[in-house]
Short mmCIF file of C-alpha atoms in Angstrom, two decimals:
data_model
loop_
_atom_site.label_atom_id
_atom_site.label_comp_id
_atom_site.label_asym_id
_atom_site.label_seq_id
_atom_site.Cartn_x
_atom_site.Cartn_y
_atom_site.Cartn_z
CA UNK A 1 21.06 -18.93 -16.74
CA UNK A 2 19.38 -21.94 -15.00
CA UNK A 3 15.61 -22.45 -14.43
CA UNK A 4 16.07 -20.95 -10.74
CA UNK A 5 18.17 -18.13 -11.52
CA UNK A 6 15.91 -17.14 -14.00
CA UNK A 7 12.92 -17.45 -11.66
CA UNK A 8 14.56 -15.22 -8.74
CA UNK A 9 15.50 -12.65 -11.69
CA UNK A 10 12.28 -12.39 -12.75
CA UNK A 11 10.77 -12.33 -8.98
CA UNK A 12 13.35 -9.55 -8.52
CA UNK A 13 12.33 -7.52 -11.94
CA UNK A 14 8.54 -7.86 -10.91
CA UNK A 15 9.12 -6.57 -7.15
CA UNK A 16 11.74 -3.91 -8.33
CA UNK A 17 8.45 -2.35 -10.74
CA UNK A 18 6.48 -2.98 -8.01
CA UNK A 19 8.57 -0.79 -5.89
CA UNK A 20 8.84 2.08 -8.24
CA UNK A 21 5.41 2.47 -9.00
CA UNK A 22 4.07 1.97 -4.74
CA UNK A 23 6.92 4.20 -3.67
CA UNK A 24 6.30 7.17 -5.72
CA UNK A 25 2.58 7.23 -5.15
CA UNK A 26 3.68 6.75 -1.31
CA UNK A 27 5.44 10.00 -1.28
CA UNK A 28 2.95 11.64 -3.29
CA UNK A 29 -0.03 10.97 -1.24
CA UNK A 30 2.40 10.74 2.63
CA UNK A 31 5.38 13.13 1.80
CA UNK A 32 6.63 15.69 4.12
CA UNK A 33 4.48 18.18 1.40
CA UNK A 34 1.03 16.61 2.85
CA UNK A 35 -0.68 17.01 6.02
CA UNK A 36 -1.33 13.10 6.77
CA UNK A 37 -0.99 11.14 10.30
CA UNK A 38 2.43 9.37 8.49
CA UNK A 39 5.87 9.95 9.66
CA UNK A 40 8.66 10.32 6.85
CA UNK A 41 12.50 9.90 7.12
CA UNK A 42 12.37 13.83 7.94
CA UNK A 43 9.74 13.37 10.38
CA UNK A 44 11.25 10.65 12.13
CA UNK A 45 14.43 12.38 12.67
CA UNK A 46 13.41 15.22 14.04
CA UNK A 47 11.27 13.26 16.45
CA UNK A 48 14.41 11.07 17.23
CA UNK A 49 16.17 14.83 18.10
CA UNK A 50 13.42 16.03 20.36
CA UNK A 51 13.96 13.27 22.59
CA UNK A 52 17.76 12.89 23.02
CA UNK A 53 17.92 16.58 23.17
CA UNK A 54 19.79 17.15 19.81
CA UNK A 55 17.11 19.46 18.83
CA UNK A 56 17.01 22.14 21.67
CA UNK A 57 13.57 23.91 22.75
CA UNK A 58 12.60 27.16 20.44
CA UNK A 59 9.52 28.90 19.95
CA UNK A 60 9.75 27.55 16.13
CA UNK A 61 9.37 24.04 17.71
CA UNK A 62 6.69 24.28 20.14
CA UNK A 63 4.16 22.88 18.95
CA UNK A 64 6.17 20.13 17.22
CA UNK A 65 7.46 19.26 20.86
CA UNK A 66 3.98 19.60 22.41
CA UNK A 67 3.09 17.09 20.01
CA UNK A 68 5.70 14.57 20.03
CA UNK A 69 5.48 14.88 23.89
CA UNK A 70 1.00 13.75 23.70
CA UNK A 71 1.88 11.22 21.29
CA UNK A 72 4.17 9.34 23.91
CA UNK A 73 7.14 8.76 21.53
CA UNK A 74 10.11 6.79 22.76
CA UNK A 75 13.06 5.14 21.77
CA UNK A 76 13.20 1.73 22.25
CA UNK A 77 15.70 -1.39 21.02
CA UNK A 78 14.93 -2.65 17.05
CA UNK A 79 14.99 -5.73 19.20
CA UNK A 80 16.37 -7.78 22.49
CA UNK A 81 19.86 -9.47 20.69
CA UNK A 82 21.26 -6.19 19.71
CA UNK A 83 19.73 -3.47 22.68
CA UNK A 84 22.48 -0.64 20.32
CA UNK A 85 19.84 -0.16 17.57
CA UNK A 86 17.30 1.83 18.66
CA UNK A 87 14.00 2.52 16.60
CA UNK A 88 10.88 5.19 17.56
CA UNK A 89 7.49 3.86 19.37
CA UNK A 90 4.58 5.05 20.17
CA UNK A 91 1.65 3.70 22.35
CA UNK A 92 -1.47 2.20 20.91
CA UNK A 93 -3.22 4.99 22.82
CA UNK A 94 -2.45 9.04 23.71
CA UNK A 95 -0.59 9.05 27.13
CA UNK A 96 -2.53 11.36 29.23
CA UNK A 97 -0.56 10.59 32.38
CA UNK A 98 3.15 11.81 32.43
CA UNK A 99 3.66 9.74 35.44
CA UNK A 100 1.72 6.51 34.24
CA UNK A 101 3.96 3.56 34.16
CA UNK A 102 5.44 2.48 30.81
CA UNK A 103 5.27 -1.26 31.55
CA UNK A 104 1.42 -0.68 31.27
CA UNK A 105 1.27 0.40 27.85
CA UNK A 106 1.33 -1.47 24.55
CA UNK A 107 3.66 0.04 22.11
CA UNK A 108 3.81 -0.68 18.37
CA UNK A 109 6.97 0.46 16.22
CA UNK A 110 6.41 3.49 14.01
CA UNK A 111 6.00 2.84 10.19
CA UNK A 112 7.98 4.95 7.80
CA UNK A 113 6.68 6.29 4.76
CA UNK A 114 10.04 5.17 2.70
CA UNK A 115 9.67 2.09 4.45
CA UNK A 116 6.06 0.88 3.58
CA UNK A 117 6.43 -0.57 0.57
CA UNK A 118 9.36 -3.37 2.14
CA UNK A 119 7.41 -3.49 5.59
CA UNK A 120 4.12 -4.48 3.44
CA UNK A 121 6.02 -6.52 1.10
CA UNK A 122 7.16 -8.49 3.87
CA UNK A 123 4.14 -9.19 5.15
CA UNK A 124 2.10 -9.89 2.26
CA UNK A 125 4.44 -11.83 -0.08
CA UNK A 126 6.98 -13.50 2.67
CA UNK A 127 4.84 -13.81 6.06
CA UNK A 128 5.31 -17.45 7.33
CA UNK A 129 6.94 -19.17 4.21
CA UNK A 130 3.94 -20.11 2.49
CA UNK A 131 5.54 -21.12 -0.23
CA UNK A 132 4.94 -18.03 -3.21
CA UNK A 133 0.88 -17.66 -1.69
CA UNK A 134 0.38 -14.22 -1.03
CA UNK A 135 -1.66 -13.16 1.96
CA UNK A 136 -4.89 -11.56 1.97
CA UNK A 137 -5.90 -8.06 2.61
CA UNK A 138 -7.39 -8.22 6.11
CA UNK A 139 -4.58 -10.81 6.93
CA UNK A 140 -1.63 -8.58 6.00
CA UNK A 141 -3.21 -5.40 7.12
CA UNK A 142 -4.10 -6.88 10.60
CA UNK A 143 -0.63 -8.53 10.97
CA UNK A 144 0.91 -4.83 9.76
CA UNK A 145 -1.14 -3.10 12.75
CA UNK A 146 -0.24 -5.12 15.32
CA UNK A 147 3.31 -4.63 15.23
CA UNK A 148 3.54 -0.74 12.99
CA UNK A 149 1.83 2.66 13.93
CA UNK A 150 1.31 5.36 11.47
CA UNK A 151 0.84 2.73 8.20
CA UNK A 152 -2.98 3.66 6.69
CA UNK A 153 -5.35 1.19 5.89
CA UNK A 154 -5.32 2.50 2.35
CA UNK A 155 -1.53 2.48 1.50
CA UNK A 156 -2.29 -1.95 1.82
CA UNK A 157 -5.05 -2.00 -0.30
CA UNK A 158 -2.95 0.33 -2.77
CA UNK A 159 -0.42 -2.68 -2.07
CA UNK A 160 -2.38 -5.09 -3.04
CA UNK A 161 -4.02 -3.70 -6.05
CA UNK A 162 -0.62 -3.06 -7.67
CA UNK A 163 0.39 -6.78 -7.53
CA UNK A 164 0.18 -8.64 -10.44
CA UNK A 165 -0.15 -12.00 -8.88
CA UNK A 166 -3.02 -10.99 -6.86
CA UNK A 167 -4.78 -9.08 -9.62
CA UNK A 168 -4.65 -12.50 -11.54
CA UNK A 169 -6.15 -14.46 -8.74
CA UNK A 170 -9.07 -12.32 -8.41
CA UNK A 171 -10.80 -12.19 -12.20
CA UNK A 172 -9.68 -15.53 -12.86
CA UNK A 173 -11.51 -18.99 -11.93
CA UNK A 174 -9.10 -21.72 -11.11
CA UNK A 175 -11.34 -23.73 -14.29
CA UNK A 176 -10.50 -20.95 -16.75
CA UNK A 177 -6.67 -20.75 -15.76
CA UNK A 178 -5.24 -23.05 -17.88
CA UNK A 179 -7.11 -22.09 -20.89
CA UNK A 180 -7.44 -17.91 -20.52
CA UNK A 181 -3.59 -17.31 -19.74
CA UNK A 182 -3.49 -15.13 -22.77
CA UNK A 183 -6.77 -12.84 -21.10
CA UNK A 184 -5.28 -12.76 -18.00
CA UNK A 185 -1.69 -11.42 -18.75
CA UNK A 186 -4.02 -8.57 -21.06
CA UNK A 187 -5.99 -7.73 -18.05
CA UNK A 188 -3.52 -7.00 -15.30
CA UNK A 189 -4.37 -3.30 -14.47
CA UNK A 190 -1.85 -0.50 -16.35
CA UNK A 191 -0.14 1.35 -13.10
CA UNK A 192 -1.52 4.38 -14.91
CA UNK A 193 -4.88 3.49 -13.75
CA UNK A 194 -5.21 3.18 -10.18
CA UNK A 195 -5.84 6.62 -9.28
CA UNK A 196 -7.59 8.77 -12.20
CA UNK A 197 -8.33 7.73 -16.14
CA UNK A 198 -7.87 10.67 -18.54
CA UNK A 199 -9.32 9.89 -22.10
CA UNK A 200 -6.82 10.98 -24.69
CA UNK A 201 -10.08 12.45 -26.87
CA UNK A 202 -11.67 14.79 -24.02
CA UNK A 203 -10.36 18.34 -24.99
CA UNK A 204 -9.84 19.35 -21.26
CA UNK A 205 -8.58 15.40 -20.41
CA UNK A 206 -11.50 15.33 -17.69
CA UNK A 207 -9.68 12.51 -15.01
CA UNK A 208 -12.47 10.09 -13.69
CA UNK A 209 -11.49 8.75 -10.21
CA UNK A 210 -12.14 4.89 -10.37
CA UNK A 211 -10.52 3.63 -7.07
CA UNK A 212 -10.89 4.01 -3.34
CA UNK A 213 -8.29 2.45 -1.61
CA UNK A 214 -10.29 2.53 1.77
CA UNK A 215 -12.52 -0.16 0.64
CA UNK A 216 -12.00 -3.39 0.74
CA UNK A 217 -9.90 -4.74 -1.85
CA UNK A 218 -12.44 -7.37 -3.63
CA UNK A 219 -15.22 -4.52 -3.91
CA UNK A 220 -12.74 -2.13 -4.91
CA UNK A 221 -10.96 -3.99 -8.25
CA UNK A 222 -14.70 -4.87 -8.97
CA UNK A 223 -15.30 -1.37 -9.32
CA UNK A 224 -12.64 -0.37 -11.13
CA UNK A 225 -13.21 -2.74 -13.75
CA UNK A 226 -16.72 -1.93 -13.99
CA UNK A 227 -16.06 1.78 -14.36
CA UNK A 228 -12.89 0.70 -16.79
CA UNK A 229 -15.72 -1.30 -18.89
CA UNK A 230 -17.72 1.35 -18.92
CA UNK A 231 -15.31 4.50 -19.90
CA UNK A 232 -13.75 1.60 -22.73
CA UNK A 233 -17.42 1.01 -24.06
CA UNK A 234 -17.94 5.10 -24.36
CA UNK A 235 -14.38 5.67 -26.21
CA UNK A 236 -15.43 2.92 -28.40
CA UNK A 237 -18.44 3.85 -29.48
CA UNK A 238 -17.42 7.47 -30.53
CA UNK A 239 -14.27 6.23 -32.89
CA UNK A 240 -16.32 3.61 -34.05
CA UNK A 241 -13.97 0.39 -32.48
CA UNK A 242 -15.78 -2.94 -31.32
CA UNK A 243 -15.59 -4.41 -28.00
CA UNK A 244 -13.80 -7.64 -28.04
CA UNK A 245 -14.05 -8.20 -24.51
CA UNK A 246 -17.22 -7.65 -22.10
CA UNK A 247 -17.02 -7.83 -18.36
CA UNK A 248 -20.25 -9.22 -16.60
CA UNK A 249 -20.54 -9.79 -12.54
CA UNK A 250 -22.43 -12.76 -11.21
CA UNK A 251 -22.31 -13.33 -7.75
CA UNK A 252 -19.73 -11.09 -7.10
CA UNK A 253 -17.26 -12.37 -9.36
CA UNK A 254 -16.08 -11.17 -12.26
CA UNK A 255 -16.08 -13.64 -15.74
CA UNK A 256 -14.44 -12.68 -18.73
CA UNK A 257 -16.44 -13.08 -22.48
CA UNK A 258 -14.71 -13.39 -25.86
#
């Protein structure tokens, strides 16, 4: 295998892990078994079935057609060269007049939960060939809302904090690259982590949240590695195992001591 075969299978190994580990907390947190402001495959079809009429009024449905009808759904073409493909919209605000003309309102497509991770992916990794840099949070989030509906805030940052590439970029100063490759590779986040720690020593395994995907992403990974510091030092000091590796903030970045 050649240099750049070897480079797209790895790209493709990294994004396929990547994938497994966004999608399942995706349907976890956004699945048809959680009352969220998302819109699964489910969802989405039955919405699609309201209005074409494949779906005919009940008293079972009511209030699923009340709401589909305030939201202001509509189908609309995935785009202008092929008008066949249709996709859901939904304005950028509630319609409160039935008779208002469409022209007049700004719609945005609507996001599906299965589809997040490759609509995110596309935004943050590929957006504008720039050549392998990766976006930034506001960036891709703000270029996600302007085009997708019904895509939180939170499932970007929970984007971003499961890339590896980004994780490295943030703890590690472009002097110290060359020379800490080892530390960094050691310090990319376990996917284990991003939503609870359990200490394998607590008799009840007590979880300790350590992330908040609704904050920014910088303050967030600072956090978690402070509380990760901190929950390391404790487990330490009970079984009686040095620290090898400290974690200090200056500035609001984060240096790394041997």
């Amino acid at each position: 295998m050649d240099s750049d075969n070897l480079s797209y299978s790895l790209k493709d190994e990294g994004k396929r892990e990547m994938f497994e580990s966004f999608h399942y907390w995706a349907i976890q947190n956004y699945g048809d078994s959680g009352k969220t402001k998302t819109v699964t495959h489910k969802k989405y079809q039955r919405i699609t079935d309201i209005l074409t009429g494949d779906e005919p009024p009940t008293a079972g449905n009511s209030k699923f057609r009340f709401w589909v009808k305030a939201k202001g759904f509509r189908l609309g073409p995935v785009d202008s060269s092929d008008p066949s493909r249709t996709c859901l919209y939904v304005p950028t605000k509630p319609v409160t007049d039935s008779n208002s003309n469409d022209t007049s309102k700004e719609y945005k497509r609507v996001a599906i939960v299965e589809d997040f991770f490759e609509i995110i992916y596309g935004v943050h990794v590929e957006m504008d060939g720039r050549g392998g840099k990766h976006a930034g949070q506001k960036r891709t989030y703000r270029a996600i809302a302007e085009k997708y509906a019904f895509l939180p805030r939170e499932a970007v940052t929970r984007f971003l904090m499961s890339c590896a590439d980004c994780q490295k970029r943030m703890h590690l100063s472009s002097a110290d690259s060359s020379n800490n490759e080892s530390v960094n590779n050691s310090f990319v986040i376990p996917q284990s982590q991003y939503n609870f720690r359990t200490t394998e020593h607590d008799n009840e395994a007590q979880s300790v949240p350590i992330v908040d995907f609704n904050m920014p992403i910088t303050q967030t990974y600072l956090n978690h590695l402070k509380y990760r510091n901190l929950h390391t030092e404790a487990y330490s000091d009970e079984v009686r195992i040095p620290l090898s590796i400290s974690i200090f903030f200056v500035t609001g970045n984060v240096g790394i001591l041997r």
